[in-house]
Amino acid sequence: AKARGRNGYRFYAPSMTGEGVERLRLETFLRRSIEKEEVFLNYQPQVEIDTGKLIGVEALLRWNHPELGLVPPFRFIPLAEDTGFINQLGKWVLYEACRQMVRWQEAGLHVPKIAVNLSVKQFERGSIVSMVADILRETGLEPQRLQLEVTESVIMNTGDAMAFINDLHKIGVGLAIDDFGTGYSSLAYLKQLPVQTLKIDRSFIKDISTDVNDEAIAIAIIQLGKSMNLSVIAEGVETDEQAAFLLRHGCNQAQGYYYSRPVSPEDLLQRWKS
Ligand code: C2E
Ligand code: CA
Ligand code: CA
Ligand code: CA
């Protein structure tokens, strides 16, 4: 009863119902999560290391179900991808994130940029570009303040991804490669695509002061970014030492628990306004 592990639902359903039933139940709940207002976003600050200045936030999706409690993204996002529901969910996330930027602005907090995660499935429909354009128009957020995060697998696995990404660039939206270094080894796409940012994956940051290989990889990514004129941000920064290491090696942008966990929009406002 363990085979379909990627979705993680087996951890979720310890009981006698069987995983197929459990998955179906989760799927049924998930489909109603938007209308029942069970989903919401948390925002994790991105900071400039040497000054501590807020340079942006990443929107992270949360699902709080009345019976199940808070279901972690690694359990429901793969399920949403498998069922196609990610298209609705992804659209909701994008709209909500852009609107929140405007709300903060109205409340007196200027957040320079918002990063939103896109799933590979959202590139399979062909409507991604008009969806983004519509949401920007409806919310009034400047395209330059939106950065879409995609993984290398989005670029490599999706036939039309390159075309969509170029179109998104044309409307002024930024692009970051998420979890950089964990996907495909081909770097050729970097010179073909209008990428602005590389995000060094947390797995390389974790043991940075003890593992020479992780250290070498992090330094190589920073150098690659520099020589290609890309900005580089480290994710999962948890300690002072990690931040100091990054700064020493020329990476001045970070995101991680050392600075802040993902927080509610109210908490973000409270902490950064002033
Ligand atoms: P991700 O895009 O790599 O997001 C970063 C994850 O690392 C987040 O987990 C964040 O809470 C966590 N994190 C941040 N700083 C630290 C740190 O210092 N230490 C540790 N241990 N963890 C840290 P989260 O929120 O559970 O999200 C997990 C994944 O779910 C995300 O990974 C992303 O792939 C996916 N996800 C989240 N929201 C969305 C969404 O709106 N759309 C899509 N397609 N995927 C999403
Ligand atoms: Ca991300
Ligand atoms: Ca990431
Ligand atoms: Ca990661």
Coordinates of C-alpha atoms and ligand atoms in Angstrom, one line a residue:
A1 CA 0.0 0.0 0.0
K2 CA 3.0 2.3 -0.5
A3 CA 3.6 2.6 -4.1
R4 CA 2.1 5.9 -5.1
G5 CA 4.3 7.8 -2.6
R6 CA 4.7 11.0 -4.5
N7 CA 1.4 12.4 -3.3
G8 CA 2.1 11.7 0.3
Y9 CA -1.5 10.8 1.1
R10 CA -0.5 7.5 2.6
F11 CA 1.0 9.3 5.6
Y12 CA -2.2 11.1 5.8
A13 CA -4.6 8.2 6.0
P14 CA -3.5 5.8 8.7
S15 CA -6.9 4.1 9.0
M16 CA -8.7 1.1 7.5
T17 CA -10.3 3.0 4.6
G18 CA -7.5 2.2 2.1
E19 CA -5.5 4.7 0.3
G20 CA -7.7 5.0 -2.8
V21 CA -10.6 6.0 -0.8
E22 CA -8.6 8.4 1.3
R23 CA -7.1 10.0 -1.8
L24 CA -10.6 10.4 -3.2
R25 CA -11.8 12.0 0.0
L26 CA -8.8 14.4 0.1
E27 CA -9.5 15.2 -3.6
T28 CA -13.2 15.9 -2.9
F29 CA -12.3 18.2 0.0
L30 CA -9.6 20.0 -2.0
R31 CA -12.0 20.7 -4.9
R32 CA -14.2 22.7 -2.5
S33 CA -11.4 24.4 -0.7
I34 CA -11.5 27.7 -2.7
E35 CA -15.3 28.2 -2.4
K36 CA -15.2 27.3 1.3
E37 CA -12.5 29.8 1.8
E38 CA -10.2 27.3 3.4
V39 CA -7.1 28.3 1.4
F40 CA -5.0 31.4 2.1
L41 CA -1.5 32.7 1.5
N42 CA 1.4 33.3 3.8
Y43 CA 4.2 35.5 2.8
Q44 CA 7.9 35.0 3.4
P45 CA 10.2 38.0 3.3
Q46 CA 13.2 38.2 1.0
V47 CA 15.9 40.5 2.3
E48 CA 19.1 42.1 1.4
I49 CA 21.7 40.5 3.6
D50 CA 24.0 43.5 4.4
T51 CA 21.2 46.0 5.1
G52 CA 18.3 43.8 6.3
K53 CA 16.1 45.6 3.8
L54 CA 12.9 44.0 2.5
I55 CA 13.3 43.4 -1.2
G56 CA 10.3 41.2 -1.8
V57 CA 8.1 38.3 -0.5
E58 CA 7.3 34.9 -1.7
A59 CA 3.6 33.8 -1.6
L60 CA 3.1 30.3 -0.1
L61 CA -0.2 28.5 -0.3
R62 CA -1.9 27.1 2.8
W63 CA -4.9 24.9 3.2
N64 CA -6.8 24.7 6.5
H65 CA -9.6 22.1 6.4
P66 CA -12.0 22.0 9.3
E67 CA -11.6 18.3 9.8
L68 CA -8.1 17.6 8.6
G69 CA -6.5 20.7 10.0
L70 CA -3.6 22.4 8.2
V71 CA -2.6 20.2 5.3
P72 CA 1.0 20.7 4.1
P73 CA 1.6 21.8 0.5
F74 CA 3.6 18.7 -0.3
R75 CA 0.5 16.7 0.4
F76 CA -2.1 18.7 -1.5
I77 CA -0.2 20.4 -4.4
P78 CA 0.9 17.1 -6.1
L79 CA -2.7 16.0 -5.8
A80 CA -4.0 19.3 -7.2
E81 CA -1.5 18.8 -10.1
D82 CA -2.7 15.2 -10.8
T83 CA -6.3 16.2 -10.9
G84 CA -6.0 19.4 -12.8
F85 CA -7.4 21.5 -10.0
I86 CA -4.0 23.3 -9.8
N87 CA -5.2 25.5 -12.7
Q88 CA -8.0 26.9 -10.5
L89 CA -5.9 27.0 -7.4
G90 CA -3.0 28.6 -9.2
K91 CA -5.2 31.3 -10.6
W92 CA -6.6 32.0 -7.2
V93 CA -3.1 32.2 -5.7
L94 CA -1.9 34.7 -8.4
Y95 CA -5.0 36.9 -8.0
E96 CA -4.8 36.9 -4.2
A97 CA -1.0 37.6 -4.2
C98 CA -1.3 40.6 -6.6
R99 CA -4.3 42.0 -4.7
Q100 CA -2.4 41.7 -1.5
M101 CA 0.4 43.8 -2.9
V102 CA -2.1 46.6 -3.6
R103 CA -3.6 46.2 -0.1
W104 CA -0.2 46.6 1.5
Q105 CA 0.5 49.6 -0.6
E106 CA -2.8 51.2 0.5
A107 CA -1.9 50.4 4.1
G108 CA 1.4 52.3 3.7
L109 CA 3.8 49.4 3.1
H110 CA 5.7 49.2 -0.2
V111 CA 6.7 45.6 -0.9
P112 CA 9.0 45.9 -3.9
K113 CA 8.2 42.6 -5.5
I114 CA 6.1 39.4 -5.0
A115 CA 7.2 36.0 -6.1
V116 CA 4.5 33.4 -7.0
N117 CA 5.1 29.7 -7.6
L118 CA 3.8 28.2 -10.9
S119 CA 3.3 24.5 -11.4
V120 CA 4.3 22.7 -14.6
K121 CA 0.6 21.9 -15.2
Q122 CA -0.2 25.6 -15.5
F123 CA 1.8 25.7 -18.6
E124 CA 0.0 22.9 -20.3
R125 CA -3.2 24.8 -21.1
G126 CA -1.9 27.7 -23.1
S127 CA -3.9 30.3 -21.2
I128 CA -1.2 31.2 -18.7
V129 CA -0.1 34.4 -20.4
S130 CA -3.6 35.9 -20.8
M131 CA -4.4 34.8 -17.3
V132 CA -1.4 36.7 -15.9
A133 CA -2.1 39.7 -18.0
D134 CA -5.8 39.8 -16.9
I135 CA -4.9 39.5 -13.3
L136 CA -2.4 42.3 -13.5
R137 CA -4.9 44.5 -15.2
E138 CA -7.7 43.7 -12.8
T139 CA -5.5 44.3 -9.7
G140 CA -3.5 47.2 -11.1
L141 CA -0.2 45.7 -10.0
E142 CA 2.8 46.8 -12.1
P143 CA 4.1 43.8 -14.0
Q144 CA 7.6 44.6 -12.9
R145 CA 6.7 43.8 -9.4
L146 CA 5.5 40.3 -10.1
Q147 CA 8.1 37.5 -10.3
L148 CA 7.0 34.0 -11.3
E149 CA 9.0 31.1 -9.9
V150 CA 9.3 28.0 -12.0
T151 CA 11.5 24.9 -11.5
E152 CA 13.9 23.6 -14.2
S153 CA 11.5 20.8 -14.8
V154 CA 8.9 23.2 -16.0
I155 CA 11.2 24.5 -18.6
M156 CA 12.5 21.1 -19.7
N157 CA 9.2 19.1 -19.6
T158 CA 6.8 21.6 -21.2
G159 CA 6.9 21.9 -25.0
D160 CA 5.6 25.4 -25.1
A161 CA 7.1 26.7 -21.9
M162 CA 9.8 28.6 -23.6
A163 CA 7.3 30.5 -25.8
F164 CA 5.1 31.2 -22.8
I165 CA 8.0 32.4 -20.8
N166 CA 9.1 34.8 -23.5
D167 CA 5.5 36.1 -23.8
L168 CA 5.4 36.7 -20.0
H169 CA 8.7 38.6 -20.3
K170 CA 7.2 40.7 -23.0
I171 CA 4.4 41.8 -20.7
G172 CA 7.0 42.8 -18.1
V173 CA 6.8 40.0 -15.6
G174 CA 10.0 38.6 -14.0
L175 CA 11.1 35.0 -13.9
A176 CA 13.1 33.1 -11.3
I177 CA 14.4 29.6 -11.5
D178 CA 13.4 27.9 -8.3
D179 CA 15.3 25.1 -6.5
F180 CA 18.2 25.9 -8.9
G181 CA 20.7 23.1 -9.3
T182 CA 18.4 20.3 -8.2
G183 CA 16.8 19.6 -11.6
Y184 CA 18.3 19.1 -15.0
S185 CA 22.0 19.6 -15.6
S186 CA 21.5 21.4 -18.9
L187 CA 22.2 25.0 -18.5
A188 CA 21.6 25.8 -22.1
Y189 CA 18.2 27.2 -21.4
L190 CA 19.7 30.0 -19.3
K191 CA 21.0 31.8 -22.3
Q192 CA 17.8 31.3 -24.3
L193 CA 15.4 32.5 -21.7
P194 CA 14.7 35.9 -20.2
V195 CA 15.5 34.8 -16.6
Q196 CA 16.4 37.4 -14.0
T197 CA 16.9 35.4 -10.9
L198 CA 18.4 32.1 -9.7
K199 CA 17.2 30.7 -6.4
I200 CA 19.8 28.5 -4.7
D201 CA 18.0 25.5 -3.3
R202 CA 17.8 25.1 0.4
S203 CA 19.5 21.7 0.2
F204 CA 22.8 23.4 -0.8
I205 CA 22.5 26.0 1.9
K206 CA 21.7 23.7 4.8
D207 CA 25.2 22.3 5.4
I208 CA 27.1 25.2 3.9
S209 CA 29.6 25.6 6.7
T210 CA 30.3 21.8 7.1
D211 CA 30.0 20.3 3.6
V212 CA 32.6 21.3 1.1
N213 CA 30.6 20.0 -1.8
D214 CA 27.5 22.1 -0.9
E215 CA 29.8 25.0 -0.4
A216 CA 31.4 24.5 -3.9
I217 CA 27.9 24.3 -5.5
A218 CA 26.6 27.4 -3.8
I219 CA 29.7 29.3 -4.8
A220 CA 29.5 28.0 -8.4
I221 CA 25.8 29.1 -8.6
I222 CA 26.7 32.6 -7.3
Q223 CA 29.5 32.9 -9.9
L224 CA 27.3 31.7 -12.7
G225 CA 24.7 34.2 -11.8
K226 CA 27.2 37.0 -11.7
S227 CA 28.8 36.2 -15.0
M228 CA 25.3 35.9 -16.7
N229 CA 24.2 39.1 -15.0
L230 CA 21.4 37.4 -13.0
S231 CA 20.4 38.1 -9.5
V232 CA 20.9 35.2 -7.1
I233 CA 18.9 34.6 -3.9
A234 CA 19.5 31.9 -1.4
E235 CA 16.5 30.0 0.1
G236 CA 16.3 28.3 3.5
V237 CA 18.8 30.5 5.3
E238 CA 18.5 29.6 8.9
T239 CA 21.7 30.9 10.6
D240 CA 23.9 33.9 10.9
E241 CA 26.8 31.8 9.6
Q242 CA 25.0 30.9 6.4
A243 CA 24.1 34.5 5.8
A244 CA 27.7 35.6 6.4
F245 CA 29.0 32.9 4.0
L246 CA 26.7 34.1 1.3
L247 CA 27.6 37.7 1.7
R248 CA 31.3 36.8 1.7
H249 CA 30.9 35.0 -1.6
G250 CA 28.9 37.8 -3.3
C251 CA 25.3 36.8 -2.7
N252 CA 23.4 39.6 -1.0
Q253 CA 19.9 38.2 -1.1
A254 CA 18.3 35.7 1.1
Q255 CA 15.1 34.1 2.3
G256 CA 14.7 31.8 5.3
Y257 CA 13.8 31.2 8.9
Y258 CA 16.8 33.3 10.0
Y259 CA 14.9 36.3 8.8
S260 CA 11.3 35.2 9.0
R261 CA 9.0 32.3 8.6
P262 CA 6.2 32.7 6.1
V263 CA 3.6 35.0 7.9
S264 CA 0.1 36.4 7.4
P265 CA -0.3 39.6 5.5
E266 CA -1.2 41.4 8.8
D267 CA 2.0 40.2 10.5
L268 CA 4.1 41.2 7.5
L269 CA 2.6 44.7 7.6
Q270 CA 3.2 45.0 11.2
R271 CA 6.8 43.9 11.1
W272 CA 7.9 45.9 8.1
K273 CA 5.8 49.1 8.1
S274 CA 8.0 51.9 9.6
Ligands
C2E1 P1 9.4 26.3 -2.4 O1 8.8 27.1 -3.5 O2 10.8 25.8 -2.5 O3 9.2 27.1 -1.1 C1 10.0 27.2 -0.1 C2 9.6 26.3 1.1 O4 10.7 26.3 2.0 C3 8.4 26.7 1.8 O5 7.7 25.6 2.2 C4 8.9 27.5 3.0 O6 8.1 27.6 4.1 C5 10.1 26.7 3.3 N1 11.2 27.4 4.0 C6 11.5 28.7 3.8 N2 12.5 29.1 4.6 C7 12.9 28.0 5.2 C8 14.0 27.7 6.1 O7 14.8 28.6 6.5 N3 14.1 26.4 6.6 C9 13.3 25.4 6.2 N4 13.4 24.2 6.7 N5 12.3 25.7 5.3 C10 12.1 26.9 4.8 P2 6.1 25.4 2.1 O8 5.4 26.7 2.3 O9 5.8 24.2 2.9 O10 6.0 25.0 0.5 C11 6.5 23.8 0.0 C12 6.4 23.8 -1.5 O11 5.1 23.8 -2.0 C13 7.1 25.1 -2.1 O12 8.5 24.9 -2.2 C14 6.4 25.0 -3.5 O13 7.1 24.1 -4.3 C15 5.0 24.5 -3.2 N6 4.1 25.6 -3.1 C16 3.8 26.5 -2.1 N7 2.8 27.4 -2.5 C17 2.6 27.1 -3.8 C18 1.7 27.7 -4.8 O14 1.0 28.7 -4.6 N8 1.7 27.1 -6.1 C19 2.5 26.1 -6.4 N9 2.5 25.6 -7.6 N10 3.3 25.5 -5.5 C20 3.4 26.0 -4.2
CA2 CA 9.4 28.9 -4.6
CA3 CA 12.4 26.9 -3.7
CA4 CA 13.6 24.2 -2.5

